[in-house]
Structure formats: C-alpha cells, structure tokens
Coordinates of C-alpha atoms and ligand atoms in Angstrom, one line a residue:
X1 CA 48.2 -6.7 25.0
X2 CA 50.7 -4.1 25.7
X3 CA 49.4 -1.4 27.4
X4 CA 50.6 2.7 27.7
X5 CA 52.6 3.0 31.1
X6 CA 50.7 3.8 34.5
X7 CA 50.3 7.8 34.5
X8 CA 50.7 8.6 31.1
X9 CA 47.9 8.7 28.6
X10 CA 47.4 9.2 25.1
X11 CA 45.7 12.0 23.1
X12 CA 43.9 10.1 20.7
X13 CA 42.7 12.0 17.3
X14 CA 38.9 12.3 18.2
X15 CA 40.9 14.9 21.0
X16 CA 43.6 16.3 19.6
X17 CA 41.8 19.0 18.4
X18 CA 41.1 20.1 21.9
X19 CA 44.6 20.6 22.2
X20 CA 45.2 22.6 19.0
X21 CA 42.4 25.0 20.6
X22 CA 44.5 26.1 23.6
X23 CA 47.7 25.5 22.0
X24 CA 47.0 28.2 19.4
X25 CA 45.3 30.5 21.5
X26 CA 48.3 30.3 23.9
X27 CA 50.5 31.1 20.9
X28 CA 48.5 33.8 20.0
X29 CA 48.6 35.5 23.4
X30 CA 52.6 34.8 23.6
X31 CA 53.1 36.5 20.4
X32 CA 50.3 39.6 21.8
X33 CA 52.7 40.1 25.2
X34 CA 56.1 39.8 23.5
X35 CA 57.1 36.4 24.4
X36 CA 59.0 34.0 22.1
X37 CA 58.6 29.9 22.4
X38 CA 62.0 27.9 23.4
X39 CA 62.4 24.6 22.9
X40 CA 64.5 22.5 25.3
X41 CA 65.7 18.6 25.8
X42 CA 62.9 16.2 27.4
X43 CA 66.6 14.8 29.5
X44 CA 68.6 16.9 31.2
X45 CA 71.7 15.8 33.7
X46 CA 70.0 15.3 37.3
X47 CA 72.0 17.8 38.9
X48 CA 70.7 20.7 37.0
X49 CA 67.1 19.9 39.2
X50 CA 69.0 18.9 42.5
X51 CA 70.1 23.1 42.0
X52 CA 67.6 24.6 40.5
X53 CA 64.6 22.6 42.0
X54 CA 66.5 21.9 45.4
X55 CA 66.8 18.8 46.9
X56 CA 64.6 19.2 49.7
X57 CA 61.8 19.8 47.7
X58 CA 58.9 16.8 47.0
X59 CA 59.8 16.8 43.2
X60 CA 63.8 15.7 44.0
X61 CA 62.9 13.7 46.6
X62 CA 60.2 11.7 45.3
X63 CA 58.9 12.1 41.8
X64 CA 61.8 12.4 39.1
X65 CA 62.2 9.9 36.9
X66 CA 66.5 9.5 36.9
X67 CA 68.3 7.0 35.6
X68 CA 72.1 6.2 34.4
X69 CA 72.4 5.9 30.5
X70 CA 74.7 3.5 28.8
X71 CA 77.8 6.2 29.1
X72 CA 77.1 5.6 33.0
X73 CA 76.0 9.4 33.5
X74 CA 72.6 10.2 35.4
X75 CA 70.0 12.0 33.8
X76 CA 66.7 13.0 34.4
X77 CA 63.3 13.2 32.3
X78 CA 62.6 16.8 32.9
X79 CA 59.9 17.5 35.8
X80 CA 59.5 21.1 35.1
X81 CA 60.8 24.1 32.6
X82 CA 62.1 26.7 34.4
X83 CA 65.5 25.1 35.2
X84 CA 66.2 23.8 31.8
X85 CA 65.6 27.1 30.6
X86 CA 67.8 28.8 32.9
X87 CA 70.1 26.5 31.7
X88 CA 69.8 27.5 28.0
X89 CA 69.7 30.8 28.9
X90 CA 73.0 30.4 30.7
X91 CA 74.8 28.3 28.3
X92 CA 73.5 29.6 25.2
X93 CA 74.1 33.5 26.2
X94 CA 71.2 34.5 26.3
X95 CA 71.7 37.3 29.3
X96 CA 74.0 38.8 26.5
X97 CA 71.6 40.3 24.6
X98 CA 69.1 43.5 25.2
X99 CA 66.6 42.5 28.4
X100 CA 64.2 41.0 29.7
X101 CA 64.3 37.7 27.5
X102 CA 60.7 37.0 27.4
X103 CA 60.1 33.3 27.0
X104 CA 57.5 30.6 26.5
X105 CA 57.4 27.2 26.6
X106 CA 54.5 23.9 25.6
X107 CA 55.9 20.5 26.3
X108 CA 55.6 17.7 28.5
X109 CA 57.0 17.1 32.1
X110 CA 58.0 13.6 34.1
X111 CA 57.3 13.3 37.5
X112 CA 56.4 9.9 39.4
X113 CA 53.3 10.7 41.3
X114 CA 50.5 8.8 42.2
X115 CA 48.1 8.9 38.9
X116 CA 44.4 10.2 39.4
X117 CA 42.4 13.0 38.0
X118 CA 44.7 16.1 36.9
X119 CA 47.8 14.2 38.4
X120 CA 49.8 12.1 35.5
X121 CA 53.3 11.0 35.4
X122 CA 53.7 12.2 31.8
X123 CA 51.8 15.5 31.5
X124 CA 51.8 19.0 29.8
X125 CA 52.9 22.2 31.1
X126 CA 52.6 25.8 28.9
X127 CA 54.8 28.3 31.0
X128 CA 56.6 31.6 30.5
X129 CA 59.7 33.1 31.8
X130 CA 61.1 36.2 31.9
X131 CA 64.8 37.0 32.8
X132 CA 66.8 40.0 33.1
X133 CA 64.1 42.5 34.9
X134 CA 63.4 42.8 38.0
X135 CA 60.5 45.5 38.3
X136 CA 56.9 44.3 40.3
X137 CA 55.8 45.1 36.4
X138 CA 57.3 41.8 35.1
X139 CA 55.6 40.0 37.9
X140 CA 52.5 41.8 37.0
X141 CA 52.6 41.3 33.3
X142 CA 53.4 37.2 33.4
X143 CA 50.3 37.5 36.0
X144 CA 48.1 38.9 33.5
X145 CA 49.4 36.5 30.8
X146 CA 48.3 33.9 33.2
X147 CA 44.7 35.4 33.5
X148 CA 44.2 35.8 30.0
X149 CA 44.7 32.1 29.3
X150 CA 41.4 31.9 31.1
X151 CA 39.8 34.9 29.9
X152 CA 40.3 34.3 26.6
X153 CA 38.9 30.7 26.7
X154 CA 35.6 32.1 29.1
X155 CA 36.6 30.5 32.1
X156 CA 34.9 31.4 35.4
X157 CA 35.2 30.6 38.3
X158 CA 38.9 30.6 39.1
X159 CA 40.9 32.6 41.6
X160 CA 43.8 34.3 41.4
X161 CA 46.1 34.1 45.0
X162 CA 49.2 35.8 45.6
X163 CA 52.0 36.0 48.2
X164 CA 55.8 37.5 48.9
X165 CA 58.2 34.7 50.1
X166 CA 60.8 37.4 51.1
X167 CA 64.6 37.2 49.4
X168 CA 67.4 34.8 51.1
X169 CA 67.8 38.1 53.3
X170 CA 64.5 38.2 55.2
X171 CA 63.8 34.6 54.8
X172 CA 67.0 33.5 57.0
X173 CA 65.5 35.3 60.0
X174 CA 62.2 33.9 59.4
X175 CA 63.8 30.3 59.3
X176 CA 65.3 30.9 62.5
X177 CA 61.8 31.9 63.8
X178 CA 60.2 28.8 61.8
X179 CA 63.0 25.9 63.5
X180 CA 61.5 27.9 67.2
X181 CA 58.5 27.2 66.1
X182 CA 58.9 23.5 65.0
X183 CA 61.5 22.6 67.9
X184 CA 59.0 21.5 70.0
X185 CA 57.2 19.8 67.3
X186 CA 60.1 17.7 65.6
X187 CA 58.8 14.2 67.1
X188 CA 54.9 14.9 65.2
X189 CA 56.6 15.9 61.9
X190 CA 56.7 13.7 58.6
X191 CA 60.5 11.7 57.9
X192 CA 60.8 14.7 55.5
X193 CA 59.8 17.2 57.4
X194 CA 62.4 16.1 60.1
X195 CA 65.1 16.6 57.4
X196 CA 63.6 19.3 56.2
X197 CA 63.4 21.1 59.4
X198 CA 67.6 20.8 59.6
X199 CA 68.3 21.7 56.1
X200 CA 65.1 24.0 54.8
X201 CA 62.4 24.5 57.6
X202 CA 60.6 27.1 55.0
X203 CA 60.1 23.3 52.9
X204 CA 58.0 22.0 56.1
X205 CA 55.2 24.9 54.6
X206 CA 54.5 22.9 51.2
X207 CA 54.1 19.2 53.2
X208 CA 51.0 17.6 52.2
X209 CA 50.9 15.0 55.4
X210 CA 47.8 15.6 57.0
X211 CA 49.6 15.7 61.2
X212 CA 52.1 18.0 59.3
X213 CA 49.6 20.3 57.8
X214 CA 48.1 20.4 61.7
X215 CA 51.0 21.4 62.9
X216 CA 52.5 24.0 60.1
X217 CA 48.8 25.7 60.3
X218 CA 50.3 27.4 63.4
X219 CA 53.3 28.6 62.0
X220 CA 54.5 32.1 62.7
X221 CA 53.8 34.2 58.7
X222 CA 56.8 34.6 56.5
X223 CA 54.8 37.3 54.8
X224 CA 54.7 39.4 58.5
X225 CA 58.1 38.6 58.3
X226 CA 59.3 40.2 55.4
X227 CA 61.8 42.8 54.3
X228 CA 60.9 46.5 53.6
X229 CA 62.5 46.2 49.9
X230 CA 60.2 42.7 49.5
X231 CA 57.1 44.8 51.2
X232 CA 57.7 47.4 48.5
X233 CA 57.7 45.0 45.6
X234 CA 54.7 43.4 46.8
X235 CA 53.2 46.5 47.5
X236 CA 54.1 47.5 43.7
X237 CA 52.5 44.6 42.1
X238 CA 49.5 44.9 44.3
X239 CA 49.2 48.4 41.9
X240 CA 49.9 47.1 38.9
X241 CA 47.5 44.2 39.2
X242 CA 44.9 47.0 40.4
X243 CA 45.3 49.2 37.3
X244 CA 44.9 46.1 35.0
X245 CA 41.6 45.3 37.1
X246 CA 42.6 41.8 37.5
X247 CA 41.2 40.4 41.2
X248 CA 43.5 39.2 43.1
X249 CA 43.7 37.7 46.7
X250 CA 46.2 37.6 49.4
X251 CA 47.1 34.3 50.7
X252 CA 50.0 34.0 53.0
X253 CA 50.2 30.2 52.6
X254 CA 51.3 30.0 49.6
X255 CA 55.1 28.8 49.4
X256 CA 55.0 26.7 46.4
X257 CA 57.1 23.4 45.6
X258 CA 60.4 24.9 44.2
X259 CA 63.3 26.1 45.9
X260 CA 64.1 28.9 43.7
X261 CA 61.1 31.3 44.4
X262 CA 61.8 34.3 45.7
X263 CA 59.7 37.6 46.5
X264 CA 56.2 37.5 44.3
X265 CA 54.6 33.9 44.0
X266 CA 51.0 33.2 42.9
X267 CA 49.0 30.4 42.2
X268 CA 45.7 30.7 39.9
X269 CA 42.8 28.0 41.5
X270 CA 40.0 26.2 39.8
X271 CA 36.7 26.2 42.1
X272 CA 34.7 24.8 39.9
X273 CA 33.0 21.1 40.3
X274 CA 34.9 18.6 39.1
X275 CA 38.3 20.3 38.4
X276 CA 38.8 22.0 42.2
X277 CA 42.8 22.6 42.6
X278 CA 45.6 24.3 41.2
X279 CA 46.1 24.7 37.4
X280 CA 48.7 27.3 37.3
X281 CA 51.6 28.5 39.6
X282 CA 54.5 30.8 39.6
X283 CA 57.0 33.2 40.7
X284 CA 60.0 35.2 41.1
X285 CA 63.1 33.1 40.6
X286 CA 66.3 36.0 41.6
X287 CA 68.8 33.2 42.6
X288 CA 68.0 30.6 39.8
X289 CA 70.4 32.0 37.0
X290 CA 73.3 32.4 39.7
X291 CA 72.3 29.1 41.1
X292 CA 72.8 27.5 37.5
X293 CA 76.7 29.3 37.2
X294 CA 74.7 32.5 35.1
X295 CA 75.4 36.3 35.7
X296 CA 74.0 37.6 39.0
X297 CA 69.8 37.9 37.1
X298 CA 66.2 37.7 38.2
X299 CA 63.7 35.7 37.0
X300 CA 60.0 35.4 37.0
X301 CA 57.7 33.3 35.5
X302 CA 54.7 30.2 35.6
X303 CA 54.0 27.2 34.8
X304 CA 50.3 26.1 34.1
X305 CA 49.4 22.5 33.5
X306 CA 47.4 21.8 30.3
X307 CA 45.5 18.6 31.5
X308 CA 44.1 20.9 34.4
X309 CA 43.5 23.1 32.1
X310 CA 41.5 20.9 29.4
X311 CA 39.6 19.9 33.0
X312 CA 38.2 23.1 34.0
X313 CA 37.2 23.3 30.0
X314 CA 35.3 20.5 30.3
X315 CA 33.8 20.9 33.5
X316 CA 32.2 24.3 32.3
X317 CA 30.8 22.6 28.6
X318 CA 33.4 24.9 27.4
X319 CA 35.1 22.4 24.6
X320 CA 33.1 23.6 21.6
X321 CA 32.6 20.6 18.7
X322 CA 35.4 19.5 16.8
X323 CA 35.4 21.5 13.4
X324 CA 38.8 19.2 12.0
X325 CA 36.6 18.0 9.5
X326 CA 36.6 17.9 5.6
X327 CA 35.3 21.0 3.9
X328 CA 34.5 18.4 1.2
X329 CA 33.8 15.1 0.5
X330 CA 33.9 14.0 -2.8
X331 CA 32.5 10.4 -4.2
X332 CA 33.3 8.8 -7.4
X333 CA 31.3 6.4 -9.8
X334 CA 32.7 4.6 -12.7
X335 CA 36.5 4.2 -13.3
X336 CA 37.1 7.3 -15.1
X337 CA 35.3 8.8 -12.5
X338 CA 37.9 7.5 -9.5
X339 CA 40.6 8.8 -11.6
X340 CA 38.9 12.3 -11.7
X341 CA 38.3 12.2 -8.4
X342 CA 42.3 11.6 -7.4
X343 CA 42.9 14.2 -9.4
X344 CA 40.5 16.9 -8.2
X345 CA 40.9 16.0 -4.6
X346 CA 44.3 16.8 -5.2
X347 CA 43.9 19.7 -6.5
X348 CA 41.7 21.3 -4.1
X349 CA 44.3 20.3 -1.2
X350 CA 46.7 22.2 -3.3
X351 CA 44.8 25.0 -3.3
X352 CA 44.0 25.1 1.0
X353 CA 40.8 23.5 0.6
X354 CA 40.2 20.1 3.0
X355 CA 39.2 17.6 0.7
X356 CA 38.6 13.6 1.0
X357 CA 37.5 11.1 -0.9
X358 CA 37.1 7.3 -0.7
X359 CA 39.9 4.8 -1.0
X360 CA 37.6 1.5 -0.4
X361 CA 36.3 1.0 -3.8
X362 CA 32.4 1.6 -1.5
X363 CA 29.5 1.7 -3.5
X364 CA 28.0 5.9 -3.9
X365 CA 25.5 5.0 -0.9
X366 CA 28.5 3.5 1.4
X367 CA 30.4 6.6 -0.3
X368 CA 27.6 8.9 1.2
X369 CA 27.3 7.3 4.8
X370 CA 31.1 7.7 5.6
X371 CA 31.5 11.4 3.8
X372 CA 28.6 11.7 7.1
X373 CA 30.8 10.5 9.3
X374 CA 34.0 12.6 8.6
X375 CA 31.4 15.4 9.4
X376 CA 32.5 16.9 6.0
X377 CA 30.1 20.4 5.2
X378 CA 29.7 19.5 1.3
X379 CA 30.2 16.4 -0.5
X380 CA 29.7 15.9 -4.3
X381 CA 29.1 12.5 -6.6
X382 CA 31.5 12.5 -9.5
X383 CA 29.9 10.3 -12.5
X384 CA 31.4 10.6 -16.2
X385 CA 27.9 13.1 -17.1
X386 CA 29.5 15.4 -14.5
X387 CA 33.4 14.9 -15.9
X388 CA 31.4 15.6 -19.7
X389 CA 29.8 18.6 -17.7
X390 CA 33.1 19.9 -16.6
X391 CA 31.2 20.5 -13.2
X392 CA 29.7 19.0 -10.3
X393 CA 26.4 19.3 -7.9
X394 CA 27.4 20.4 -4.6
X395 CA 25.2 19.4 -1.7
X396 CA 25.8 21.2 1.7
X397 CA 25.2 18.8 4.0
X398 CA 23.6 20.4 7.0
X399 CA 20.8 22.3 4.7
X400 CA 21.3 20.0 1.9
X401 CA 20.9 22.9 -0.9
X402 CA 22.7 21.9 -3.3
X403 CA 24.3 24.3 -6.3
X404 CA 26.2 23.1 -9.5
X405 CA 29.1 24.9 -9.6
X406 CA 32.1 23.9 -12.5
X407 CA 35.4 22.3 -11.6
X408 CA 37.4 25.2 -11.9
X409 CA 35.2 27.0 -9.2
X410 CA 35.1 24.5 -6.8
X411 CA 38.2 25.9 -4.6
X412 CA 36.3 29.0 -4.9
X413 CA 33.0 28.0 -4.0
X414 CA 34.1 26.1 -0.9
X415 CA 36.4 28.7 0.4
X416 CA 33.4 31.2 0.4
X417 CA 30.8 29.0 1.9
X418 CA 32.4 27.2 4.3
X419 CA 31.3 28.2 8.1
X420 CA 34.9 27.6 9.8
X421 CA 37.3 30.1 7.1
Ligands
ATP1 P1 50.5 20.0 43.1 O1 50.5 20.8 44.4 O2 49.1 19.8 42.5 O3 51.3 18.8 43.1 P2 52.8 21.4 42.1 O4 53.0 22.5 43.0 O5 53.6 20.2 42.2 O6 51.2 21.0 42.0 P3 53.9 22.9 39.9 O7 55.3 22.3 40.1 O8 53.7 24.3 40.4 O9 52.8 22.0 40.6 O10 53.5 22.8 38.4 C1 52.7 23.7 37.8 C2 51.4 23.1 37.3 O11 51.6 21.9 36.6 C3 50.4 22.7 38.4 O12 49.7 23.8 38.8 C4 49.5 21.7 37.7 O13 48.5 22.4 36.9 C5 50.5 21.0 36.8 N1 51.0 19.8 37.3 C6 51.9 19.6 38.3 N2 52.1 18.3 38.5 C7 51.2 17.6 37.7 C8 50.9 16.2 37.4 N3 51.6 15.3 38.1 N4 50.0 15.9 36.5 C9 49.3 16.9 35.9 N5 49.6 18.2 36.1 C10 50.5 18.6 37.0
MG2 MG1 53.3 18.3 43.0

C-alpha cells in the first residue's frame, strides 16, 4: 500500500467542511478590513528565502524542502508567504499603484520538521500583508484582523503578546551588546548558535536547544535597547490596540523565526488544553521589499497556521456538525419513476436546491436507509401515482411531518423550509 508522505496529511470529505467554515469566515473578514486575496507559486527559486527569510534562520537552515529541477536550477517548495509576496509585489508593480496594498493569502507551506501534533511538513497558513504604510495604525489594524479570526469563531482562551525588535539602526548596537554577552558563553552554545553568534547573534534568541535557552534567558533586552523613533511606534500601537480594547501583553522575548522583522512583532498563543502554543505570528517587515530589489517600502503583516487553528476549535467543542448535506433526498419506484426522478433531481440542482437521489437500482427501504445517512432534511418516494399526481409527499426527516406539495413547488418549498438557507 502506498501511503501519504511522513508530515503531510489529507483532508478527507467527512472534514472538509471544517475547512470551508474558517475559510469563508476568513474571506469574509478580509473583504470587512479591505484586504484582497493573492495567489502565488507553491515553487519559488531558493534564493528568494535565503534573502527574505535569511539564512541563519531555522527555516533556511533546516526545514526547506530545495531541490534542482530538470533545467538544473534550485527551487524551493515555499515555507512561508510573505517573501513570495514581496516578490509579486516587486515584480508585478504593485508599489506603483495608490498605498498601502492590503493583501491576503490561504495556501499551504513546506517545511521539513519533525511531524507531531500542530507541526506538519505540508501545512496551511491564512496571512495578510500590508505594504506601502508605515503608521503603528497598520500594525494595529493587521493585529485586530488577527483577533477577530478568533473572535469571530468564539475562541477563548488565547493571548495576544507583543514586542519591538528595534530597526537595523538600534539593533546593531544591541548585537554588539548581545556577542558581550555570549563571548564568554560560545563553548555552551548549539553548532548554530556558534555561527549564529558570528553572523546574527539577535538569531541565538529564537534557539529552541534547551542549554541554549539556559543561557539566552540571561541576555541583556533588545526591547531596553531600543531607538526613540522604535519606542514611539511601539508606544503608538500600544494606543491604538487600547482604543480598539483588544488586550494585549508585553513580552520582550519575542524575536520570531524570520529575518526580516523589524519594529512591531506579535505572536497570538493558545492556552488552552490540548492545543497550548503558537497559532499565529507576525510583524513589521521595513527591509523585506528592498531586500527583494523593490522601492525603499515597509511592510507588515501575519501568518496564522490553519491546523493550529482547527486545533484550538476542536479542543473547545467549537466545530459545530457538518450541515454539507442534501436538502433533499429523493427515491424512485418503477422505471418511469427513475426517469422522473433524473429529471427532477436535476432540476432542483438547477434551481440552487441540494438534491440526491439513488444510483444503485436499491429497493425504496435501502433507498430510505442511505437518504439517512447523507443526513438529508427531506426526502420524498417518487411512484407513477405521484408522477399521475404531478406532486409528491414530502417528509422532513427530523420531525417526520410530512406535506404534499406539487412538482413545480418543490424548489420553493425546500428553499423555505430548510434550517441552513
Ligand atoms: P514554531 O515556533 O511553532 O515552529 P514558527 O515561528 O516556525 O512556529 P511561523 O514561521 O511564524 O512559525 O509561522 C506562522 C504560523 O504557522 C505558526 O504560528 C504556526 O501556527 C504555523 N506553523 C508553522 N510551522 C508549522 C508546521 N510545521 N506545521 C503546522 N503549522 C505550522
Ligand atoms: Mg518553526
């Protein structure tokens, strides 16, 4: 037997309807705030991550999935958004047009990673991204887009934590503070964290090695450490977020994987049972676009991961029952009466109604047991009396009143009775 690779998994129909539910509520919210859904390759050529993700980070080092095609070039199965989408933004002129560009994106990501609950090689990530503004309101606003995710699907229990990583400007001195800080430490530190400390000592923050974690616990604050223009911004969003009345709290460890973050960064935490951990994080990107050979713009934006996501769901009973189902199930008896039932089925499809039928020749009880299962809310029999009849008894099967109601009504009917219109 041929089984899906290690990591990945697939949604299988008795689930995918779990996924429409936060798809379409995401799109919903996106279209509420403004933001508009881009689309981007699942490959892109490796070097646009080594820039835009940085290649000190865990995701370069350790987790893409790169390899050469047959023209002998290296690409990479994406492992996050933001940089293809700086990209595309770049390439495709975007930054031409009247700002911000206010972006959203649903799609999977690649990263080779250690499966176990939450953490998938092939996964789903919904993020936003805003370029061309660089106000403490952006930040605030993808925030809140963030939170409502949540809100709107009646999640508790989560926390939202924010931080300022400073610009290049303030973080250069603080690097210099950090390698005085690590010197004496250099022999305890991780492989990584050795090369790390040379190349991007800030990196050494974000190491999940339990001896470095020991040590890094220690380390002087980059958020003490930062600039009075960063302080202000901070200070800014810290408003904004308060006039909004969305809680927030202050944590100064907060670096987050990806090179590109600058100022604002933020990370929104599950604390209940069963799905503890991060489900979304984000940030202010101001030397991405630059980075990626774009005009001198900022950036801001998240990423939230959708297994997480359906997680937390499930670990509060939020996932309400599946209502994909037939609105109708309609069973035939009699030759004339499959040929009837073809055509009415039809019909009612035609005209927005969810209607099925058998396709097993079954006898009207076998009929009757499956239109159960599909969970349809009415089914019908359709004998040659009822075709003479030119209408139909309609049984609603949760109360199992039935009413006769005429063929030409039927669309009618079901449209006004059915519980999920
Ligand atoms: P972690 O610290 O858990 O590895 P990360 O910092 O690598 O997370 P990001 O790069 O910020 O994660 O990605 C944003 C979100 O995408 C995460 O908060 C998480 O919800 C989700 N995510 C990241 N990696 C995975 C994965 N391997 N499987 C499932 N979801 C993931
Ligand atoms: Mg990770």
């Amino acid at each position: 037997m041929i089984i899906a690779p290690r990591g990945t998994h697939d949604i299988l129909p008795s689930e995918s309807y779990r996924w429409h539910l936060i798809e379409d509520k995401i799109k919903e919210i996106c279209l509420e705030f403004g933001y508009k859904e881009i689309r981007t390759p699942m490959f892109e050529s490796t070097e646009l991550f080594e820039r835009g993700v940085g290649d000190t980070t865990d995701v370069v080092q350790k987790e893409m999935y790169t390899f050469l095609d047959k023209g002998g070039r290296s690409v990479t199965l994406r492992p996050e958004g933001t940089s293809p989408i700086v990209r595309s933004f770049v390439e495709s002129s975007l930054y031409a047009q009247p700002q911000p560009t206010k972006l959203y994106y649903l799609y999977p990501c690649f990263r080779y990673e250690k499966p176990q609950a939450g953490r998938l090689r092939e996964f789903h990530q919904f993020g936003v991204e805003v370029m061309g503004a660089d106000t403490a309101a952006v930040d605030a606003e993808v925030i809140s887009l963030a939170m409502q995710v949540f809100s709107r699907l009646n999640v508790t229990g989560i926390e939202l934590n924010i931080n300022s990583i400073g610009c290049p400007k303030c973080r250069s001195a603080y690097n210099e503070k950090l390698k005085a800080f690590f010197k004496p430490h250099l022999g305890e530190l991780c492989e990584t964290c050795r090369q790390r400390y040379e190349k991007n000592p800030l990196r050494i923050l974000d190491c999940k090695v339990k001896s470095c974690k020991a040590i890094y616990n220690h380390a002087p604050v980059l958020l003490d450490n930062i600039c009075e223009d960063c302080a202000a911004h901070f200070e800014q969003l810290k408003r904004y977020l308060e006039v909004m009345e969305i809680p927030y709290q202050i944590d100064a460890t907060i670096v987050r994987g990806l090179d590109y973050y600058t100022k604002t960064v933020f990370e929104i935490i599950s604390k209940n049972k069963g799905s503890e951990g991060t489900i979304c994080g984000g940030g202010r990107y101001n030397g991405l676009i630059a980075e990626i050979g774009g005009p001198e713009m900022t950036g801001v934006g998240f990423a939230m991961g959708l297994e997480r996501l359906l997680l937390v769901l499930e670990s509060l009973d939020l996932i309400p029952e599946n209502l994909e189902r037939p609105d109708i199930f309609i069973a035939n008896v009699g030759e004339q009466a499959d040929l009837f039932v073809q055509k009415l089925v039809y019909g009612l499809r035609n005209a927005g109604i969810s209607a099925e039928r058998d396709y097993l020749s079954r006898s009207v009880k076998a009929q009757m047991k499956y239109a159960n299962k599909t969970g349809a809310q009415f089914s019908a029999v359709i004998g040659d009396d009822d075709i003479a009849a030119k209408s139909a008894s309609v049984k609603n099967m949760q109360t199992g009143e039935t009413d006769n109601v005429p063929f030409d009504h039927l669309a009618e009917f079901i449209k006004t009775n059915t519980m999920t219109r």
